[in-house]
């Protein structure tokens, strides 16, 4: 493992030199370096909107092909832990999952990748005049919930509402209470509900763009488990240089915009560094 | 066999073009759609790769329109499921073996499946029975979907595949007896403007039924307006007409040898 880390540092050093050189030459640091090479990368499905353009940009830059799968990280993690599936790079939600994979020796190392944000969403124009999460306990506020959605999606929202002391009313006033966050959000965007607690990323999906309004939720109500995402090199990585280059690209400033646009706080932003420290996202 | 298959070549061309356009969506709906009822909740579906997300609305509008004009022609000319069933049915070893009464009885199965689908979609809010693999290589994603799906999702897929596969025994098993879309279209096609009808020259010889891959006759239950049977009719009794305006079709046979309903796309 230590050797991997050393290799990695050496690579990063070489990479930065190459990057520096490329600034002068105007050429890409990796251009053509991985032509016809394929890398299998998996991530939590919630990150798909960020990974897709980032993968594409990496492919254009390096000539490599990224075989990408985005799905509920719990399911992907279960397959990896039980050994029914393999991948070369994995970006899961929930720090605990990355640590488990590390403990089993299936992940070589990981880095903090990004953080999700939970917000109160209302339909465009905020017709019920919601001012914050406390208003979800108002008798006249209809909520849209998805308590049975793949964890931590639905459950985290309930925990937040519980911590904010509004869960009982929110449940009572729910016009929808299903197993799909996107279906619940359609109800909200259509104005059939007044408010919901969701991840900011949901409001950035193309189908909801411009149809929702967002209000922040105080950090004290947010449970830590679903917030951090990591990215790690798996033991099955065949081409370590390619896997390293990919991870470094995803963690680079160039990729930040994809993650910010999809509703995440990138780990290398200043807010991301604060959250990395706060949530203790370290590969220990 | 191939000669028969391509005898109505115009229909085959249309079918293969539509296979290219919506075939992938059909596969996603069967193998990767996480919902109880595929193809209709696509507007807010998390499976990014499924073409249905961009196709579904216009597709359903066009299907609805086509039913009102051409009856069940979607099944005979467009649906990739119909084409697959037809290909499988080429090897059916129980061709023309099912008694007419049994076949007519089994045909109600599709209304039963339709009611179930409507229940799951409207009353149970189309539950998600599988983990959506948002994006990924198709076959690996299918593997992951199966691995993490609720057993009911797996039973649903097995049911559909088994029913499609049964075409190897009984021609067009899924389309004739179980497809809820076919059932819905059959009901609506009662109001269609045009279709193949039998006229007064029909002698009930059943030549058209022998030619028909769905073992039916024009405008009877399960007729998908393919027109394949037209040439098989010696008395030239099969015509393209409007079932809604029989008075404009004096030859249309409502009397001798068959019930008036025989010339309606009846389903009850
Ligand atoms: S878009 Fe989604 S809901 Fe529609 S068929 Fe495809 S997977 Fe199913
Ligand atoms: S019955 Fe169903 S599967 Fe068969 S052709 Fe019609 S819509 Fe397609
Ligand atoms: S009865 Fe004729 S038109 Fe109707 S489905 Fe059969 S072959 Fe086609």
Coordinates of C-alpha atoms and ligand atoms in Angstrom, one line a residue:
Chain A
X1 CA 0.0 0.0 0.0
X2 CA 2.8 2.4 1.0
X3 CA 4.4 1.7 -2.3
X4 CA 1.2 2.7 -4.1
X5 CA 1.2 6.0 -2.3
X6 CA 4.8 6.6 -3.2
X7 CA 4.1 5.7 -6.8
X8 CA 1.2 8.0 -6.7
X9 CA 3.2 10.9 -5.3
X10 CA 5.9 10.4 -7.9
X11 CA 3.2 10.3 -10.5
X12 CA 1.6 13.5 -9.3
X13 CA 4.9 15.2 -9.3
X14 CA 5.6 14.1 -12.8
X15 CA 2.0 15.0 -13.7
X16 CA 2.4 18.5 -12.3
X17 CA 5.7 19.0 -14.2
X18 CA 4.0 17.8 -17.3
X19 CA 1.0 20.1 -16.6
X20 CA 3.4 23.0 -16.1
X21 CA 5.1 22.1 -19.4
X22 CA 1.8 21.9 -21.1
X23 CA 0.9 25.5 -20.1
X24 CA 4.0 26.7 -21.9
X25 CA 3.5 24.5 -24.9
X26 CA -0.2 24.8 -25.1
X27 CA -0.5 21.0 -25.3
X28 CA -2.4 18.8 -23.0
X29 CA -0.4 17.1 -20.3
X30 CA -1.9 13.7 -21.1
X31 CA -2.8 14.3 -24.7
X32 CA -2.7 11.0 -26.5
X33 CA -1.0 9.4 -23.5
X34 CA -3.7 6.8 -23.0
X35 CA -5.0 6.3 -26.5
X36 CA -7.1 3.1 -26.8
X37 CA -6.7 2.4 -23.1
X38 CA -9.9 1.7 -21.2
X39 CA -10.6 2.4 -17.5
X40 CA -13.6 1.1 -15.7
X41 CA -15.0 3.7 -13.2
X42 CA -17.9 3.4 -10.9
X43 CA -19.6 6.0 -8.9
X44 CA -22.6 6.7 -6.7
X45 CA -25.4 7.4 -9.2
X46 CA -26.0 10.8 -7.7
X47 CA -22.7 11.9 -9.1
X48 CA -23.5 10.8 -12.7
X49 CA -24.4 14.4 -13.9
X50 CA -20.9 15.5 -12.8
X51 CA -19.0 12.4 -13.9
X52 CA -20.4 12.3 -17.4
X53 CA -19.1 15.6 -18.7
X54 CA -15.9 15.1 -16.6
X55 CA -15.3 11.7 -18.1
X56 CA -15.9 13.1 -21.6
X57 CA -13.4 15.9 -21.0
X58 CA -10.8 13.4 -19.7
X59 CA -11.4 11.2 -22.7
X60 CA -10.9 14.1 -25.1
X61 CA -7.8 15.1 -23.3
X62 CA -6.1 11.7 -23.1
X63 CA -7.6 9.5 -25.7
X64 CA -8.5 7.0 -23.1
X65 CA -12.0 5.5 -22.9
X66 CA -13.9 5.6 -19.5
X67 CA -16.3 2.7 -19.1
X68 CA -18.5 4.4 -16.5
X69 CA -21.3 3.1 -14.3
X70 CA -23.3 5.3 -12.0
X71 CA -25.7 3.6 -9.6
X72 CA -26.8 3.5 -6.0
X73 CA -23.5 3.3 -4.2
X74 CA -24.9 0.9 -1.6
X75 CA -25.7 -1.7 -4.3
X76 CA -22.4 -1.2 -6.1
X77 CA -20.5 -1.3 -2.8
X78 CA -22.3 -4.6 -1.9
X79 CA -21.2 -6.2 -5.1
X80 CA -17.7 -5.0 -4.6
X81 CA -17.6 -6.2 -1.0
X82 CA -19.1 -9.5 -1.8
X83 CA -16.8 -10.0 -4.7
X84 CA -19.5 -10.5 -7.4
X85 CA -18.1 -7.4 -9.3
X86 CA -14.9 -5.5 -9.9
X87 CA -14.0 -2.0 -10.9
X88 CA -10.8 0.0 -11.2
X89 CA -11.9 3.3 -9.8
X90 CA -14.8 3.8 -7.4
X91 CA -16.4 7.0 -6.1
X92 CA -18.8 6.0 -3.4
X93 CA -21.0 8.1 -1.1
X94 CA -20.6 7.5 2.7
X95 CA -17.1 7.4 4.1
X96 CA -17.8 4.2 5.9
X97 CA -18.1 2.3 2.6
X98 CA -14.7 3.5 1.3
X99 CA -13.2 2.5 4.7
X100 CA -14.7 -0.9 4.5
X101 CA -13.3 -1.5 1.0
X102 CA -10.0 -0.3 2.2
X103 CA -10.1 -2.6 5.2
X104 CA -10.8 -5.5 2.9
X105 CA -7.9 -4.6 0.7
X106 CA -10.2 -4.0 -2.3
X107 CA -9.5 -0.3 -2.4
X108 CA -5.9 0.7 -2.5
X109 CA -6.4 4.3 -1.3
X110 CA -9.0 7.1 -1.5
X111 CA -9.2 10.8 -1.5
X112 CA -12.1 13.2 -0.5
X113 CA -14.0 14.0 -3.7
X114 CA -17.0 16.2 -2.9
X115 CA -19.9 16.9 -0.6
X116 CA -23.6 17.1 -1.1
X117 CA -25.9 19.8 0.2
X118 CA -29.4 19.4 1.5
X119 CA -31.8 22.2 1.0
X120 CA -35.5 23.1 1.2
X121 CA -37.1 23.2 -2.2
X122 CA -40.3 24.9 -3.2
X123 CA -42.0 25.3 -6.5
X124 CA -41.0 28.2 -8.6
X125 CA -42.3 31.4 -7.0
X126 CA -42.5 29.8 -3.6
X127 CA -46.3 30.1 -3.5
X128 CA -46.6 29.1 0.1
X129 CA -44.1 31.7 1.2
X130 CA -41.7 29.2 2.8
X131 CA -38.9 30.9 4.7
X132 CA -37.0 28.0 6.0
X133 CA -37.2 24.4 7.2
X134 CA -39.2 25.4 10.3
X135 CA -42.1 26.3 8.0
X136 CA -42.5 22.6 7.1
X137 CA -44.5 22.3 10.4
X138 CA -47.1 24.8 9.2
X139 CA -50.5 23.3 8.9
X140 CA -51.0 24.8 5.4
X141 CA -47.7 23.5 3.9
X142 CA -48.1 20.4 1.8
X143 CA -44.9 18.3 1.6
X144 CA -43.6 15.8 -0.9
X145 CA -41.6 13.0 0.6
X146 CA -39.8 9.9 -0.6
X147 CA -39.0 8.0 2.6
X148 CA -38.6 4.7 0.8
X149 CA -36.1 5.9 -1.8
X150 CA -32.7 4.2 -1.9
X151 CA -30.9 5.1 1.3
X152 CA -29.6 7.6 2.2
X153 CA -31.7 9.7 -0.2
X154 CA -35.1 9.5 1.5
X155 CA -34.0 8.6 5.0
X156 CA -31.5 11.6 5.3
X157 CA -34.4 14.0 4.5
X158 CA -36.4 12.5 7.3
X159 CA -33.5 12.7 9.7
X160 CA -33.0 16.4 8.8
X161 CA -36.7 17.1 9.4
X162 CA -36.6 15.2 12.6
X163 CA -33.7 17.2 13.9
X164 CA -35.5 20.4 12.8
X165 CA -38.5 19.2 14.8
X166 CA -40.9 19.2 11.8
X167 CA -41.0 15.6 10.7
X168 CA -44.4 14.8 12.3
X169 CA -46.2 17.6 10.6
X170 CA -44.3 17.0 7.4
X171 CA -45.4 13.4 7.3
X172 CA -49.0 14.3 8.2
X173 CA -49.1 17.0 5.4
X174 CA -47.4 14.8 2.8
X175 CA -49.3 14.7 -0.5
X176 CA -46.8 12.2 -1.7
X177 CA -44.8 9.6 0.2
X178 CA -43.2 7.2 -2.2
X179 CA -40.0 5.5 -3.1
X180 CA -38.6 7.8 -5.8
X181 CA -37.2 11.2 -5.1
X182 CA -37.6 12.3 -8.7
X183 CA -41.3 11.4 -8.7
X184 CA -41.8 13.4 -5.5
X185 CA -40.0 16.4 -7.0
X186 CA -42.2 16.3 -10.1
X187 CA -45.2 16.7 -7.7
X188 CA -43.4 19.6 -6.1
X189 CA -42.3 21.3 -9.4
X190 CA -45.9 20.9 -10.6
X191 CA -47.1 22.9 -7.6
X192 CA -49.0 20.0 -6.1
X193 CA -46.8 20.3 -3.0
X194 CA -45.3 23.4 -1.3
X195 CA -42.0 22.1 0.1
X196 CA -39.6 19.2 0.3
X197 CA -36.1 18.5 1.8
X198 CA -33.9 17.4 -1.0
X199 CA -30.3 17.3 -2.1
X200 CA -29.4 20.4 -4.1
X201 CA -28.2 18.1 -6.9
X202 CA -31.9 17.1 -7.6
X203 CA -32.8 20.7 -8.3
X204 CA -30.0 20.8 -10.9
X205 CA -31.3 17.9 -12.9
X206 CA -32.4 19.0 -16.4
X207 CA -36.0 18.1 -15.8
X208 CA -36.2 20.4 -12.8
X209 CA -34.0 23.3 -14.0
X210 CA -35.8 26.6 -13.4
X211 CA -38.8 24.9 -11.8
X212 CA -37.8 24.9 -8.2
X213 CA -36.6 27.5 -5.6
X214 CA -34.0 26.6 -3.0
X215 CA -33.6 27.7 0.7
X216 CA -30.6 26.7 2.8
X217 CA -30.8 24.4 5.8
X218 CA -28.6 25.0 8.8
X219 CA -25.7 22.6 8.9
X220 CA -26.5 21.5 12.5
X221 CA -29.5 19.6 11.1
X222 CA -27.6 17.7 8.4
X223 CA -26.6 14.1 9.4
X224 CA -22.9 13.5 8.4
X225 CA -23.1 10.0 6.9
X226 CA -24.6 10.9 3.4
X227 CA -22.6 14.1 2.9
X228 CA -19.1 13.1 1.9
X229 CA -18.1 11.3 -1.4
X230 CA -14.7 9.9 -1.9
X231 CA -12.8 8.6 -4.9
X232 CA -10.5 5.6 -4.7
X233 CA -8.2 3.4 -6.6
X234 CA -9.4 -0.2 -6.5
X235 CA -7.1 -3.2 -6.4
X236 CA -8.3 -4.3 -9.8
X237 CA -6.9 -1.3 -11.5
X238 CA -4.9 -2.7 -14.4
X239 CA -3.2 0.5 -15.6
X240 CA -2.2 2.4 -12.5
X241 CA -1.0 5.4 -14.4
X242 CA -4.3 5.7 -16.2
X243 CA -6.3 5.3 -13.0
X244 CA -4.1 7.8 -11.2
X245 CA -4.4 10.3 -14.0
X246 CA -8.2 9.9 -14.1
X247 CA -8.6 10.4 -10.4
X248 CA -6.3 13.4 -10.4
X249 CA -8.3 14.9 -13.3
X250 CA -11.5 14.3 -11.4
X251 CA -10.0 16.0 -8.3
X252 CA -8.5 18.8 -10.4
X253 CA -9.8 22.4 -10.6
X254 CA -10.8 21.7 -14.1
X255 CA -13.4 19.2 -12.9
X256 CA -14.6 21.4 -10.1
X257 CA -17.0 23.2 -12.4
X258 CA -18.8 19.9 -13.3
X259 CA -19.3 19.1 -9.7
X260 CA -20.4 22.6 -8.7
X261 CA -22.8 22.7 -11.7
X262 CA -24.3 19.4 -10.6
X263 CA -24.9 20.7 -7.1
X264 CA -21.9 19.5 -5.2
X265 CA -19.1 21.2 -3.2
X266 CA -15.8 20.0 -4.7
X267 CA -13.3 18.8 -2.1
X268 CA -10.5 21.1 -3.4
X269 CA -12.6 24.2 -3.1
X270 CA -12.1 26.2 0.1
X271 CA -15.5 25.2 1.4
X272 CA -14.6 21.6 0.4
X273 CA -11.5 21.8 2.5
X274 CA -13.4 23.0 5.5
X275 CA -15.9 20.1 5.1
X276 CA -13.1 17.6 4.6
X277 CA -11.7 18.6 7.9
X278 CA -15.2 18.8 9.6
X279 CA -16.2 15.3 8.4
X280 CA -12.7 13.8 8.9
X281 CA -12.5 12.5 5.3
X282 CA -9.1 10.9 5.5
X283 CA -7.8 7.6 4.2
X284 CA -6.6 6.4 7.6
Chain B
X1 CA -40.2 -19.5 -44.4
X2 CA -38.1 -16.5 -45.2
X3 CA -40.0 -15.8 -48.3
X4 CA -43.2 -15.7 -46.3
X5 CA -41.5 -13.5 -43.7
X6 CA -40.6 -10.9 -46.4
X7 CA -43.7 -11.3 -48.5
X8 CA -45.0 -8.0 -47.1
X9 CA -41.7 -6.3 -47.5
X10 CA -43.0 -2.8 -47.0
X11 CA -44.1 -3.8 -43.5
X12 CA -40.8 -5.4 -42.8
X13 CA -38.9 -2.3 -43.8
X14 CA -41.1 -0.1 -41.6
X15 CA -40.6 -2.6 -38.7
X16 CA -36.8 -2.6 -39.1
X17 CA -36.6 1.1 -39.3
X18 CA -38.7 1.4 -36.1
X19 CA -36.5 -1.3 -34.5
X20 CA -33.6 1.1 -35.1
X21 CA -35.4 4.0 -33.7
X22 CA -37.1 2.6 -30.6
X23 CA -35.7 -0.9 -30.3
X24 CA -33.1 0.2 -27.7
X25 CA -35.8 1.8 -25.6
X26 CA -37.7 -1.6 -25.7
X27 CA -34.7 -3.3 -24.3
X28 CA -34.2 -0.8 -21.6
X29 CA -37.8 -1.1 -20.6
X30 CA -37.5 -4.8 -20.2
X31 CA -34.1 -5.2 -18.7
X32 CA -33.1 -2.0 -17.0
X33 CA -36.3 -0.1 -16.2
X34 CA -36.5 0.0 -12.4
X35 CA -40.3 0.7 -12.3
X36 CA -43.2 -1.7 -12.0
X37 CA -44.6 -0.4 -15.3
X38 CA -42.0 0.6 -17.9
X39 CA -42.3 3.1 -20.7
X40 CA -44.7 5.5 -19.1
X41 CA -43.0 7.1 -16.1
X42 CA -40.0 8.1 -18.3
X43 CA -40.4 11.9 -17.7
X44 CA -38.7 11.7 -14.3
X45 CA -36.7 8.5 -14.7
X46 CA -33.3 8.2 -13.1
X47 CA -31.9 5.9 -15.8
X48 CA -30.0 8.6 -17.7
X49 CA -29.1 6.3 -20.6
X50 CA -32.6 5.1 -21.5
X51 CA -33.7 6.7 -24.8
X52 CA -37.3 6.6 -23.3
X53 CA -36.5 9.8 -21.4
X54 CA -36.6 11.8 -24.5
X55 CA -38.9 9.6 -26.6
X56 CA -41.8 8.7 -24.4
X57 CA -44.0 11.7 -24.6
X58 CA -44.1 12.0 -28.4
X59 CA -44.1 8.2 -28.8
X60 CA -47.3 7.9 -26.8
X61 CA -48.9 10.8 -28.5
X62 CA -48.1 9.3 -31.9
X63 CA -49.2 5.8 -30.8
X64 CA -52.5 7.3 -29.6
X65 CA -53.0 9.1 -32.8
X66 CA -52.2 6.1 -34.9
X67 CA -54.7 4.0 -33.0
X68 CA -57.5 6.4 -33.7
X69 CA -56.6 6.4 -37.4
X70 CA -55.3 2.9 -38.1
X71 CA -56.4 0.8 -35.1
X72 CA -53.8 -1.7 -33.9
X73 CA -51.4 -1.0 -36.7
X74 CA -48.8 0.0 -34.2
X75 CA -48.5 -3.6 -33.3
X76 CA -48.3 -4.8 -36.8
X77 CA -46.0 -2.2 -38.2
X78 CA -44.0 -0.4 -35.5
X79 CA -43.6 -2.3 -32.2
X80 CA -40.2 -4.0 -31.8
X81 CA -41.8 -6.4 -29.4
X82 CA -44.2 -7.5 -32.2
X83 CA -41.3 -8.0 -34.6
X84 CA -39.4 -10.1 -32.0
X85 CA -42.5 -12.1 -31.4
X86 CA -43.0 -12.7 -35.1
X87 CA -39.4 -13.9 -35.5
X88 CA -39.8 -16.3 -32.6
X89 CA -43.1 -17.4 -33.9
X90 CA -41.6 -18.6 -37.2
X91 CA -40.6 -21.7 -35.3
X92 CA -43.9 -22.3 -33.4
X93 CA -44.7 -25.9 -33.3
X94 CA -48.3 -25.4 -32.2
X95 CA -49.3 -23.3 -35.2
X96 CA -53.1 -23.4 -35.6
X97 CA -53.4 -26.0 -32.8
X98 CA -55.1 -23.8 -30.3
X99 CA -58.9 -24.1 -30.4
X100 CA -60.6 -20.8 -31.4
X101 CA -62.5 -20.7 -28.1
X102 CA -59.4 -21.3 -26.1
X103 CA -57.6 -18.6 -28.0
X104 CA -60.4 -16.1 -27.6
X105 CA -60.5 -16.9 -23.8
X106 CA -56.8 -16.4 -23.4
X107 CA -57.0 -13.1 -25.2
X108 CA -58.6 -11.6 -22.1
X109 CA -55.3 -12.1 -20.4
X110 CA -54.1 -8.8 -21.8
X111 CA -56.9 -6.9 -20.2
X112 CA -56.1 -8.5 -16.9
X113 CA -52.4 -7.5 -17.2
X114 CA -53.6 -4.0 -18.4
X115 CA -55.7 -3.6 -15.2
X116 CA -52.7 -4.6 -13.1
X117 CA -50.5 -2.2 -14.9
X118 CA -53.0 0.6 -14.5
X119 CA -53.3 -0.2 -10.8
X120 CA -49.5 -0.1 -10.3
X121 CA -49.1 3.1 -12.3
X122 CA -52.0 5.2 -11.0
X123 CA -52.8 3.8 -7.5
X124 CA -49.5 2.5 -6.4
X125 CA -47.6 5.4 -7.9
X126 CA -45.5 3.1 -10.1
X127 CA -43.2 1.6 -7.4
X128 CA -39.5 1.1 -8.1
X129 CA -38.8 -2.6 -7.9
X130 CA -35.1 -2.4 -8.9
X131 CA -32.1 -0.2 -8.2
X132 CA -31.8 2.1 -11.2
X133 CA -28.4 1.7 -12.8
X134 CA -28.3 5.3 -14.0
X135 CA -25.6 4.8 -16.6
X136 CA -23.3 2.0 -17.5
X137 CA -22.5 -0.7 -20.1
X138 CA -25.9 -2.3 -21.0
X139 CA -25.2 -5.9 -20.1
X140 CA -23.2 -5.2 -17.0
X141 CA -25.9 -2.9 -15.8
X142 CA -28.5 -5.6 -16.5
X143 CA -26.4 -7.9 -14.3
X144 CA -26.2 -5.4 -11.5
X145 CA -29.9 -4.6 -11.8
X146 CA -30.8 -8.3 -11.4
X147 CA -28.3 -8.7 -8.6
X148 CA -29.9 -6.0 -6.5
X149 CA -33.6 -6.1 -7.7
X150 CA -36.5 -6.8 -5.5
X151 CA -37.6 -10.4 -6.3
X152 CA -40.9 -9.1 -7.7
X153 CA -38.9 -7.3 -10.4
X154 CA -37.2 -10.5 -11.3
X155 CA -40.5 -12.4 -11.5
X156 CA -41.9 -9.6 -13.7
X157 CA -39.0 -10.0 -16.1
X158 CA -39.2 -13.7 -16.1
X159 CA -42.9 -13.5 -16.8
X160 CA -42.4 -11.3 -19.8
X161 CA -39.5 -13.3 -21.2
X162 CA -41.3 -16.6 -20.7
X163 CA -44.4 -15.2 -22.4
X164 CA -42.3 -13.9 -25.3
X165 CA -40.5 -17.2 -25.5
X166 CA -43.7 -19.1 -25.6
X167 CA -44.1 -17.8 -29.1
X168 CA -41.8 -20.7 -29.9
X169 CA -44.7 -22.9 -29.1
X170 CA -47.9 -20.8 -29.7
X171 CA -47.5 -18.1 -32.3
X172 CA -47.4 -14.5 -30.9
X173 CA -48.2 -15.7 -27.4
X174 CA -47.3 -12.5 -25.6
X175 CA -48.9 -10.2 -28.2
X176 CA -52.2 -12.2 -28.4
X177 CA -52.7 -13.0 -24.8
X178 CA -50.7 -10.9 -22.4
X179 CA -49.4 -7.5 -23.7
X180 CA -51.1 -4.7 -21.8
X181 CA -50.2 -2.2 -24.5
X182 CA -51.7 -4.4 -27.1
X183 CA -54.8 -4.6 -24.8
X184 CA -55.1 -0.9 -24.4
X185 CA -54.7 -0.4 -28.1
X186 CA -57.2 -3.0 -28.9
X187 CA -59.8 -1.2 -26.7
X188 CA -59.1 2.1 -28.3
X189 CA -59.0 0.7 -31.8
X190 CA -62.8 0.4 -31.6
X191 CA -62.9 4.0 -32.5
X192 CA -60.3 3.8 -35.3
X193 CA -61.1 5.4 -38.7
X194 CA -59.6 2.7 -40.9
X195 CA -58.8 -0.9 -40.9
X196 CA -58.9 -4.2 -42.9
X197 CA -62.5 -5.5 -43.0
X198 CA -64.2 -8.5 -44.5
X199 CA -66.9 -7.8 -47.0
X200 CA -70.0 -9.8 -48.0
X201 CA -67.9 -12.0 -50.3
X202 CA -66.4 -13.7 -47.2
X203 CA -67.2 -17.4 -47.3
X204 CA -65.8 -18.1 -43.9
X205 CA -63.1 -20.4 -45.4
X206 CA -60.6 -19.2 -42.8
X207 CA -57.8 -18.9 -45.4
X208 CA -56.9 -15.5 -43.9
X209 CA -56.7 -17.1 -40.4
X210 CA -54.2 -19.7 -41.7
X211 CA -52.1 -16.9 -43.2
X212 CA -52.3 -14.7 -40.1
X213 CA -49.4 -14.8 -37.7
X214 CA -51.8 -13.9 -34.9
X215 CA -54.3 -16.6 -36.0
X216 CA -57.1 -14.2 -36.4
X217 CA -59.1 -12.6 -39.2
X218 CA -59.4 -8.9 -40.3
X219 CA -61.0 -6.7 -37.7
X220 CA -61.5 -9.6 -35.2
X221 CA -59.7 -9.7 -31.9
X222 CA -55.9 -9.4 -32.2
X223 CA -56.0 -8.2 -35.8
X224 CA -53.0 -5.8 -36.1
X225 CA -53.8 -4.4 -39.5
X226 CA -50.7 -5.9 -41.1
X227 CA -52.5 -6.7 -44.3
X228 CA -50.6 -10.0 -44.8
X229 CA -53.8 -11.9 -45.3
X230 CA -55.2 -9.8 -48.1
X231 CA -53.7 -11.8 -50.9
X232 CA -54.7 -15.1 -49.3
X233 CA -58.4 -14.4 -49.7
X234 CA -59.6 -16.1 -52.9
X235 CA -63.0 -14.4 -53.0
X236 CA -61.2 -11.1 -52.5
X237 CA -63.3 -10.3 -49.4
X238 CA -60.6 -8.4 -47.5
X239 CA -60.7 -4.6 -47.9
X240 CA -59.1 -1.5 -46.4
X241 CA -62.1 0.4 -45.1
X242 CA -63.5 2.5 -42.4
X243 CA -65.3 0.4 -39.8
X244 CA -67.0 3.5 -38.4
X245 CA -68.8 4.1 -41.7
X246 CA -70.3 0.7 -42.8
X247 CA -73.0 2.5 -44.7
X248 CA -70.3 3.7 -47.0
X249 CA -69.2 0.1 -47.5
X250 CA -72.3 -1.7 -48.9
X251 CA -70.3 -4.9 -49.4
X252 CA -69.4 -5.2 -45.7
X253 CA -70.6 -8.4 -44.4
X254 CA -72.7 -8.1 -41.3
X255 CA -75.1 -10.8 -42.2
X256 CA -74.7 -14.3 -43.5
X257 CA -72.3 -16.6 -41.9
X258 CA -71.0 -14.3 -39.2
X259 CA -72.1 -12.1 -36.4
X260 CA -72.3 -8.3 -37.0
X261 CA -69.6 -7.9 -34.4
X262 CA -67.3 -9.9 -36.5
X263 CA -66.5 -6.7 -38.4
X264 CA -65.9 -4.6 -35.4
X265 CA -62.6 -4.7 -33.5
X266 CA -64.4 -6.4 -30.7
X267 CA -62.9 -7.3 -27.5
X268 CA -65.8 -8.0 -25.2
Ligands
LIG1 S1 -36.9 6.0 -19.4 FE1 -36.9 5.0 -17.4 S2 -39.0 4.6 -17.0 FE2 -38.9 4.9 -19.1 S3 -38.6 2.9 -20.0 FE3 -36.5 3.8 -19.7 S4 -35.9 3.0 -17.7 FE4 -38.1 2.8 -17.8
LIG2 S1 -49.1 -6.7 -28.5 FE1 -47.6 -5.5 -27.4 S2 -45.7 -6.4 -27.8 FE2 -47.1 -7.1 -29.3 S3 -46.9 -5.7 -31.0 FE3 -48.6 -4.9 -29.8 S4 -47.6 -3.5 -28.3 FE4 -46.0 -4.7 -29.2
LIG3 S1 -56.2 -10.8 -39.9 FE1 -54.9 -10.2 -41.7 S2 -54.6 -8.0 -41.3 FE2 -55.2 -8.8 -39.4 S3 -53.4 -9.4 -38.3 FE3 -54.0 -11.2 -39.4 S4 -53.0 -11.2 -41.3 FE4 -52.8 -9.1 -40.5

